[in-house]
Coordinates of C-alpha atoms and ligand atoms in Angstrom, one line a residue:
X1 CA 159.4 112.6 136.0
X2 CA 157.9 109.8 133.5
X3 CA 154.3 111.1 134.9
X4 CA 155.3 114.5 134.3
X5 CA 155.7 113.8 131.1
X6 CA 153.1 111.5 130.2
X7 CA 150.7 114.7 131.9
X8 CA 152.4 117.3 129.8
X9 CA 152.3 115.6 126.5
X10 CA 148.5 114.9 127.1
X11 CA 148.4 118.1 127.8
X12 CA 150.0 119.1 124.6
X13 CA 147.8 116.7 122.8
X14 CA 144.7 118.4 123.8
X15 CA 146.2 121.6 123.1
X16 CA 147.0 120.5 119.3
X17 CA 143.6 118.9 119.0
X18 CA 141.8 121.5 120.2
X19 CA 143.5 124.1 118.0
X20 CA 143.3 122.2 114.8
X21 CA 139.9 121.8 115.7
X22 CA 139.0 125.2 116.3
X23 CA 140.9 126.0 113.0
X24 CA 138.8 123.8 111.0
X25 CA 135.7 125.3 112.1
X26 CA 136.4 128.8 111.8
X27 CA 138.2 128.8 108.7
X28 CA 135.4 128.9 105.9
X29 CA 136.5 129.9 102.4
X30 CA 135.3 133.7 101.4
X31 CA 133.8 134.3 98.3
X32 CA 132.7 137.7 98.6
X33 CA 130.6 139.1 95.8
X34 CA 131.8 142.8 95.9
X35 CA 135.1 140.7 94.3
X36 CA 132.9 139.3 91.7
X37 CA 132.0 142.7 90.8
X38 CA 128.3 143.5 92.5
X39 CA 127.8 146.8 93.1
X40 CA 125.8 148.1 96.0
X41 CA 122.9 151.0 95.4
X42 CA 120.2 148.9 94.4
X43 CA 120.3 150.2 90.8
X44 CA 122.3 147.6 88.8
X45 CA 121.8 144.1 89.5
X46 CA 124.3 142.3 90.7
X47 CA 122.9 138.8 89.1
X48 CA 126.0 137.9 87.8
X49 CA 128.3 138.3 90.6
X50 CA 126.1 136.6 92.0
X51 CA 126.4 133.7 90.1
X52 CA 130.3 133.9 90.2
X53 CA 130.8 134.0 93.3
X54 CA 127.8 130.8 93.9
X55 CA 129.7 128.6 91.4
X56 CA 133.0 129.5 93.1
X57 CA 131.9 129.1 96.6
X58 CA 129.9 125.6 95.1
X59 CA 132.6 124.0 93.6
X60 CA 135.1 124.5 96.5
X61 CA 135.9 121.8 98.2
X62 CA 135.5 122.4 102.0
X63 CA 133.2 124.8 103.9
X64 CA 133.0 127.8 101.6
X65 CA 131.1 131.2 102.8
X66 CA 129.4 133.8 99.8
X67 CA 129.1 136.7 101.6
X68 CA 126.7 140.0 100.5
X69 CA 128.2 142.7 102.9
X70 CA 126.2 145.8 104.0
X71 CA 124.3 147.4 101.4
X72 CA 120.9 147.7 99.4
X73 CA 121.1 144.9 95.9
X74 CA 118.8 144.7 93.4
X75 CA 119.2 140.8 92.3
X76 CA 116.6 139.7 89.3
X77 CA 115.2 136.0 89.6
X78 CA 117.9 134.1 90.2
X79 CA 118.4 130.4 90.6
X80 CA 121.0 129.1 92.6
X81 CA 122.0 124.9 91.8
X82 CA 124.2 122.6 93.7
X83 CA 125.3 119.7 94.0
X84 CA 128.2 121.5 95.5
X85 CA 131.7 119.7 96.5
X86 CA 131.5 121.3 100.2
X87 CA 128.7 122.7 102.5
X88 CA 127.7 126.2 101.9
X89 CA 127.0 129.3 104.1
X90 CA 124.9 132.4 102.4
X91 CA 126.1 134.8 105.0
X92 CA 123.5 138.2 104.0
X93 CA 125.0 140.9 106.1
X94 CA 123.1 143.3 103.6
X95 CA 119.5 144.4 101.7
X96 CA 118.9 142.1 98.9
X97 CA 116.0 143.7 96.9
X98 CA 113.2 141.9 94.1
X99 CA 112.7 144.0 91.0
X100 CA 109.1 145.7 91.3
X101 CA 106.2 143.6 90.1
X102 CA 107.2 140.2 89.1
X103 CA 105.0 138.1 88.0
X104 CA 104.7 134.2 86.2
X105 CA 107.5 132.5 87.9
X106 CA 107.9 129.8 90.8
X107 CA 110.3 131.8 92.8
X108 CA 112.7 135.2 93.6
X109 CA 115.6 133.0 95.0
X110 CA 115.8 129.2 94.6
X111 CA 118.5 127.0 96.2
X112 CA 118.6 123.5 94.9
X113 CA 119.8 120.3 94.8
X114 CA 122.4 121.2 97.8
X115 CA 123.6 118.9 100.7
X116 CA 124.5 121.6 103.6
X117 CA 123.5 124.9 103.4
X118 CA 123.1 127.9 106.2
X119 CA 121.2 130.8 105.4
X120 CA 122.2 133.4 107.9
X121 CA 124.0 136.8 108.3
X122 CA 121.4 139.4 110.4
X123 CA 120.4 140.7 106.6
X124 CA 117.3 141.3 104.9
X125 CA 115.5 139.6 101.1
X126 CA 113.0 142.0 100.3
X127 CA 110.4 140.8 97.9
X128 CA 109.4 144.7 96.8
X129 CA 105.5 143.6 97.1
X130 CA 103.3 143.1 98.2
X131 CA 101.0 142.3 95.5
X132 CA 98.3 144.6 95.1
X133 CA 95.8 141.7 94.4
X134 CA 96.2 137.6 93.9
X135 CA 97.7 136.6 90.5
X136 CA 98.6 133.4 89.5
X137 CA 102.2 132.6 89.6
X138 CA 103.3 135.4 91.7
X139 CA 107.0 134.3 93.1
X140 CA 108.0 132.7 96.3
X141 CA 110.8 134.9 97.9
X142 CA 112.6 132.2 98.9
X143 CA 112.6 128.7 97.4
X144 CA 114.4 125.6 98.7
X145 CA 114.1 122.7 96.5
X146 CA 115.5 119.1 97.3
X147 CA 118.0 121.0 99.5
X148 CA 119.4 118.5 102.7
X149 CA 120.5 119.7 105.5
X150 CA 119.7 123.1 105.2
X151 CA 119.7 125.8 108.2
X152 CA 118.0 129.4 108.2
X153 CA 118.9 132.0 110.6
X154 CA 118.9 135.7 111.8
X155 CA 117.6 136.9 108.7
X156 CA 114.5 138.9 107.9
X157 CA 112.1 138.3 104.7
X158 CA 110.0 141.0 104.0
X159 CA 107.5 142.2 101.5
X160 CA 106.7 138.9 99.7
X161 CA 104.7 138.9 96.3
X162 CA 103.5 135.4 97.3
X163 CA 104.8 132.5 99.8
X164 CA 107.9 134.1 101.5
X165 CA 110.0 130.8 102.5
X166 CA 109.0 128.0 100.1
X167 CA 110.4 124.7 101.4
X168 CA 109.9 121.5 98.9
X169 CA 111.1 117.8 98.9
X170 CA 114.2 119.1 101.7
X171 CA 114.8 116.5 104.5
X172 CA 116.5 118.0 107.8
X173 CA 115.9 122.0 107.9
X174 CA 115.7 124.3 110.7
X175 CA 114.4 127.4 110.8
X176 CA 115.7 129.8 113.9
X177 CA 115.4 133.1 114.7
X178 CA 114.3 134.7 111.4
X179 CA 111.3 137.5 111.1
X180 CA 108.8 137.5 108.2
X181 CA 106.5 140.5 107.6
X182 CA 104.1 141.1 104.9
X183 CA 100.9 143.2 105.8
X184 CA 98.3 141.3 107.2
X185 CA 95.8 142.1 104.2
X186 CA 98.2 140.9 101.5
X187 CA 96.9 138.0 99.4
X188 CA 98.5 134.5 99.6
X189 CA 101.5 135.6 101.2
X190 CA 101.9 132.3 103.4
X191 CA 104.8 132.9 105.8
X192 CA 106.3 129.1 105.4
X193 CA 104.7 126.6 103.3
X194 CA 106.3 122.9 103.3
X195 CA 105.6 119.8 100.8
X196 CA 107.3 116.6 100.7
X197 CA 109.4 117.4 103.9
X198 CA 111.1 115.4 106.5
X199 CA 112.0 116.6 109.5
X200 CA 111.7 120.3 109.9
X201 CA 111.8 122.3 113.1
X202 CA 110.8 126.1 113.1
X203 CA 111.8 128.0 116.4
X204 CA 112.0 131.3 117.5
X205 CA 110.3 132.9 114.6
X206 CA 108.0 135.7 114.2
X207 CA 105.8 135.7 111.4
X208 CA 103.4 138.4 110.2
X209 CA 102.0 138.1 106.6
X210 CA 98.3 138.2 104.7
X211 CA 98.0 134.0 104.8
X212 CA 99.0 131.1 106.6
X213 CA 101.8 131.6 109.1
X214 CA 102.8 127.9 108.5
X215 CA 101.1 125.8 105.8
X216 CA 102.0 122.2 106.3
X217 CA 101.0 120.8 102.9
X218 CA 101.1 116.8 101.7
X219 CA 104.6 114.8 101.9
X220 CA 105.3 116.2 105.4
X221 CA 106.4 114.4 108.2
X222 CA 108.1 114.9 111.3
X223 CA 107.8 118.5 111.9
X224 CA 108.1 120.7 114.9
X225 CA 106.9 124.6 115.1
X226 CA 107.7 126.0 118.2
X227 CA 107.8 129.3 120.1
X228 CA 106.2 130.8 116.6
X229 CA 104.5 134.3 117.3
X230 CA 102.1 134.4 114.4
X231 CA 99.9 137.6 113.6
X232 CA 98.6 139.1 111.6
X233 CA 97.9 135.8 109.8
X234 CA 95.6 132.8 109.2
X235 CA 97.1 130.9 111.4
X236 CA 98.5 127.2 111.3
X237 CA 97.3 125.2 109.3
X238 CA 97.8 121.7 107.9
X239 CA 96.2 121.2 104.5
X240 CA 94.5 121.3 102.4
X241 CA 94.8 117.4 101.8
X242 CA 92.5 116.0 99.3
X243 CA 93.6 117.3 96.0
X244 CA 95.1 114.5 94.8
X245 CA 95.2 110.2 95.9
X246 CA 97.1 109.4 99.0
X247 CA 98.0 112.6 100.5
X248 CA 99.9 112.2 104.0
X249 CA 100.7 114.2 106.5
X250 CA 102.3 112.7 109.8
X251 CA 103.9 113.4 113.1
X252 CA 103.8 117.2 113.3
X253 CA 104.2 118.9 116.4
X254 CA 102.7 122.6 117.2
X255 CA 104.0 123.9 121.0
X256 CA 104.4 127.2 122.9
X257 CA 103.0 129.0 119.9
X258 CA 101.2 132.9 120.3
X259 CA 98.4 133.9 117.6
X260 CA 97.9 137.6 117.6
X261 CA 94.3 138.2 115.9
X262 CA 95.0 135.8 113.0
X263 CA 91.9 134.1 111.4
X264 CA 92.3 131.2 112.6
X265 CA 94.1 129.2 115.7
X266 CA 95.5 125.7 114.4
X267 CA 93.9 124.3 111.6
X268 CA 93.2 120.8 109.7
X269 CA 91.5 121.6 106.3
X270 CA 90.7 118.3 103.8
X271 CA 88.9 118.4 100.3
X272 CA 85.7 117.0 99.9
X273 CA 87.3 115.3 96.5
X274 CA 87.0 111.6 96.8
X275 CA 90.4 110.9 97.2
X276 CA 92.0 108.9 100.5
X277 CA 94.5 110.5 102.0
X278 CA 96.0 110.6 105.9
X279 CA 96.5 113.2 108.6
X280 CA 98.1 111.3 112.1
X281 CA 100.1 112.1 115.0
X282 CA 99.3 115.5 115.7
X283 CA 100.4 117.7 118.9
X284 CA 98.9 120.9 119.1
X285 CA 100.0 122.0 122.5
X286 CA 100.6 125.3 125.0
X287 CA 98.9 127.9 123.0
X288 CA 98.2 131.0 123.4
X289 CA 95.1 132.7 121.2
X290 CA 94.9 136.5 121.7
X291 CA 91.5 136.8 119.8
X292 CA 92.0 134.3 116.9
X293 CA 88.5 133.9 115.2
X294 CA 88.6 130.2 115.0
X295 CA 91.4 129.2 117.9
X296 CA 90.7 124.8 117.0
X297 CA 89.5 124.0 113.6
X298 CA 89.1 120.6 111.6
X299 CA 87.1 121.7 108.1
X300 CA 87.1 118.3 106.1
X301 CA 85.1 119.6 103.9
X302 CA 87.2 122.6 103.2
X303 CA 85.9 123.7 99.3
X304 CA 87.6 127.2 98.8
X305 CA 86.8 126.8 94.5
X306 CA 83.5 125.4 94.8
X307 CA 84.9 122.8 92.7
X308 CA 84.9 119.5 95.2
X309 CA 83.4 116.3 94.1
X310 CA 79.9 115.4 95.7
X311 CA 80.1 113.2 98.8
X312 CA 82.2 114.0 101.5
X313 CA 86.0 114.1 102.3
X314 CA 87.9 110.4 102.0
X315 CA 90.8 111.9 103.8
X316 CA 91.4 110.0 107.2
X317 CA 92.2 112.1 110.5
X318 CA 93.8 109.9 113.1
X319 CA 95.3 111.0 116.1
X320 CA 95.2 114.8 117.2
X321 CA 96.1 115.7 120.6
X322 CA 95.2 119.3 121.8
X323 CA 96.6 120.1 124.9
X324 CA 96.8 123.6 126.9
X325 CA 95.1 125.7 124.1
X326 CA 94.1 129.1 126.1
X327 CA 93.3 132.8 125.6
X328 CA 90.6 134.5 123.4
X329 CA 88.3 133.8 120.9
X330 CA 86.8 136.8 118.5
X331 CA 83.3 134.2 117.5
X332 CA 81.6 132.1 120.3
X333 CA 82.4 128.8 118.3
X334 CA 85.7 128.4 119.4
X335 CA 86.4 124.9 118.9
X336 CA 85.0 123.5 115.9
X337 CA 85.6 119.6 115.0
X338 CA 83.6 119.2 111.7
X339 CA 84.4 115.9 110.3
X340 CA 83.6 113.5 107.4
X341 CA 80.3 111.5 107.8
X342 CA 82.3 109.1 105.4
X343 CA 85.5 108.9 107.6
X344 CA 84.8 110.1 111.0
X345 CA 87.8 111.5 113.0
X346 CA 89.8 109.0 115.2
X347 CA 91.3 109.3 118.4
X348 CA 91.0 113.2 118.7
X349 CA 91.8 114.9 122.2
X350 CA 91.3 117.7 124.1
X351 CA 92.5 118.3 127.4
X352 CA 93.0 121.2 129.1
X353 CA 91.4 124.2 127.0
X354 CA 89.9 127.6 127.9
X355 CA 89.0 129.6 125.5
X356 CA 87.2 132.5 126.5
X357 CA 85.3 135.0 124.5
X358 CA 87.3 138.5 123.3
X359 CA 86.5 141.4 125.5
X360 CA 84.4 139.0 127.8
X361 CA 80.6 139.5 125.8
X362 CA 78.9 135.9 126.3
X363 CA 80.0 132.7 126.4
X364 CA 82.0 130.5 123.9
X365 CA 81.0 127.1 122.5
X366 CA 82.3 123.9 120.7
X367 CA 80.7 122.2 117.6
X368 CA 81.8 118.7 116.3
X369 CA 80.3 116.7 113.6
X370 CA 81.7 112.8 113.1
X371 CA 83.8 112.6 115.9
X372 CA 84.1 111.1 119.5
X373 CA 86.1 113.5 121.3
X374 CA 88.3 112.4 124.3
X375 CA 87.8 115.3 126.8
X376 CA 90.4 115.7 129.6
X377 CA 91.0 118.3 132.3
X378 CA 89.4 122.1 132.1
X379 CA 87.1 122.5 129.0
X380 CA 86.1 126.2 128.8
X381 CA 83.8 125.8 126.4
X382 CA 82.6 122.6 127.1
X383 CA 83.3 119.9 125.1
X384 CA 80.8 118.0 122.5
X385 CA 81.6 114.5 123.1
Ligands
NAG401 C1 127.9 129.1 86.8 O1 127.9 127.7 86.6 C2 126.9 127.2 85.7 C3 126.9 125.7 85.8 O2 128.2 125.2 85.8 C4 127.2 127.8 84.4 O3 126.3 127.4 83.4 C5 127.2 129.3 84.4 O4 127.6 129.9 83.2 C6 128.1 129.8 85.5 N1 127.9 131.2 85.6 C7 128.9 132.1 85.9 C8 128.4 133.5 85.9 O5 130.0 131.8 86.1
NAG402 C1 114.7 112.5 101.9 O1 114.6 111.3 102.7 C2 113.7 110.4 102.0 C3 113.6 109.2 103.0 O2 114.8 108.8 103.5 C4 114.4 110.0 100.7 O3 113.5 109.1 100.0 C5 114.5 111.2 99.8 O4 115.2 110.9 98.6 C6 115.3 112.3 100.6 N1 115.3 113.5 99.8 C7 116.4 114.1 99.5 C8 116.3 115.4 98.7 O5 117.6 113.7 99.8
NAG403 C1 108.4 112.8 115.1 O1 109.1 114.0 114.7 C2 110.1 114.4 115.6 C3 110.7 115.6 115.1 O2 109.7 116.6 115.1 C4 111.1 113.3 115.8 O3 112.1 113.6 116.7 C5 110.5 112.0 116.2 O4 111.4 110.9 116.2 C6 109.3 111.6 115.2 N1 108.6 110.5 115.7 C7 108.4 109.4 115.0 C8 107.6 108.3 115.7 O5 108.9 109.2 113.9

């Protein structure tokens, strides 16, 4: 009888436990903005419900959840600012849409200064571009700044006017499941760009857009991209480094990636500037190119403005590992390793490639200037050591 008991009321413990528990987790707050007073259509903004129902959901204490249900919003610039007393979920089940042709400002939507924050909902942020040529200070669509802990999910951005998810100075963010598209001949719409990151992991992701699918720029470190379809696109790239002293980039891992005729495959680009900087601890491996017209590329002396310094790039490059890297190349040079006379490339690898030439018309080959290249395994074309 005692045993019974003792069984039962563990039993009844668990029970209790695991109610309050599930309680606590799926009991967010609702601020819904239609109860702030948006109104859907798409022809009055709804920038101040917005803001409403932000600063109620921010200074709740607990997990609070803004929700945009089903519908088409015009929203103007807008910028959203924590700290907040709880995390916060942006649940989007809807369309929210940019105001045609804005131009001279950093962003469309920016989050910042926020400790937990999920992004998710199955909805849409439509940038109304794209441009219909490069300006300067055309607007991110998204914008995270010095946001920690941040999580983006199941949502689409579409039709960028520049970058479409800006990430800058966030530590722990993951990127799942969301789908960018921007035509593939629309100017400096970067699908992600990162600065003065740590630890970032993009999974699952299909990005289409008229730049850089990813764009790994200075301050980053620990980063993962992984089962990324990217196309049509430039490709991956990490860089440019060199524009100012010191520039770092380090640990970043590139795996199980597809590149659907974007310009380039994975790419290391430095400045020819002068200044010292660092790339280290790169992965680049299980790729698949489907006609990518430069599938492995380290430019160090990258000089897009014609404005570089004379000399040759200070920036060290320490550390790259390719491995797996297959498919099709649209130009025979397929792998191309051109490195600083000043700073050769260190302890670069490839192992495993075969990179064959598009439609099958000759053969591919591999340039490298300043480097000693470890070659392991298959190397279709074969390597310059
Ligand atoms: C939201 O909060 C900010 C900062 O506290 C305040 O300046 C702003 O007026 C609030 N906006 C609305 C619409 O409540
Ligand atoms: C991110 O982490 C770094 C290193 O721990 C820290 O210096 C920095 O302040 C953090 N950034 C934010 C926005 O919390
Ligand atoms: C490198 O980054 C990954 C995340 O992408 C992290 O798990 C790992 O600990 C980092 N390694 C080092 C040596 O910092």
């Amino acid at each position: 009888m005692g045993y019974f008991r003792l069984r039962f009321s563990n039993f009844a413990l668990v029970v209790v436990l695991i109610f309050c528990f599930t309680k606590v987790q799926a009991d967010p707050k609702v601020f819904n903005v239609k109860d702030y007073g948006a109104v859907e259509g798409g022809q009055i903004d709804i920038n101040e419900a917005l803001l409403k129902a932000w600063n109620a959901s921010c200074k709740y204490t607990g997990q609070a959840q803004l929700e945009i249900p089903k519908g088409d919003y015009l929203v103007k610039p807008i910028v959203l600012v924590g700290e907040c007393n709880g995390p916060v979920v942006f649940l989007n089940k809807g369309t929210l849409k940019a105001p045609v042709g804005l131009q001279g400002l950093s962003a469309w939507l920016t989050f910042q200064y926020i400790n937990g924050l999920t992004v998710h909902g199955g909805g849409s942020f439509d940038g109304s571009g794209p441009p219909q040529h490069a300006a300067p200070n055309l607007p991110a669509l998204l914008k995270f700044n010095f946001v920690t802990s941040l999580t983006v999910k199941n949502v689409r951005l579409v039709n960028s006017m520049s970058t479409h998810l800006d990430l800058f100075a966030c530590n722990n963010t993951k990127v799942t499941r969301i789908g960018i598209s921007s035509p593939g001949d629309s100017p400096n719409t970067d699908g992600i760009k990162m600065g003065v990151v740590r630890g970032v992991t993009i999974a699952d992701t299909t990005i289409a857009s008229g730049d850089d699918c990813v764009a790994i720029l200075t301050g980053s470190m620990d980063v993962t991209v992984t089962r990324v379809q990217c196309g049509p696109g430039h490709g991956i790239s990490i860089g440019s480094l060199g524009g100012s002293p010191n520039e770092l980039v380090r640990n970043i891992t590139v795996s199980n990636c597809d590149f659907m005729d974007t310009m380039n495959g994975v790419r290391i680009k430095t400045k020819a500037t002068g200044n010292p900087g660092l790339v280290s601890d790169v992965q680049f491996q299980d790729l698949t190119m489907h006609g990518a017209d430069n599938p492995i590329l380290i430019e160090q002396n990258y000089c897009p403005s014609k404005t570089c310094g004379p000399g040759d790039s200070k920036v060290e490059i320490k550390s790259v590992k390719y491995s797996n890297i297959k498919g099709t190349s649209k130009v025979a040079n397929a792998v191309r390793l051109e490195c600083s006379a000043s700073n050769p490339c260190e302890d670069i690898e490839l192992k495993d490639i075969d990179l064959a030439m598009e439609g099958g018309q000759g053969a591919t080959i591999a340039t490298c200037s300043n480097v000693k290249v470890r070659a392991l395994g298959t190397q279709i074309p074969k390597a310059c050591i």
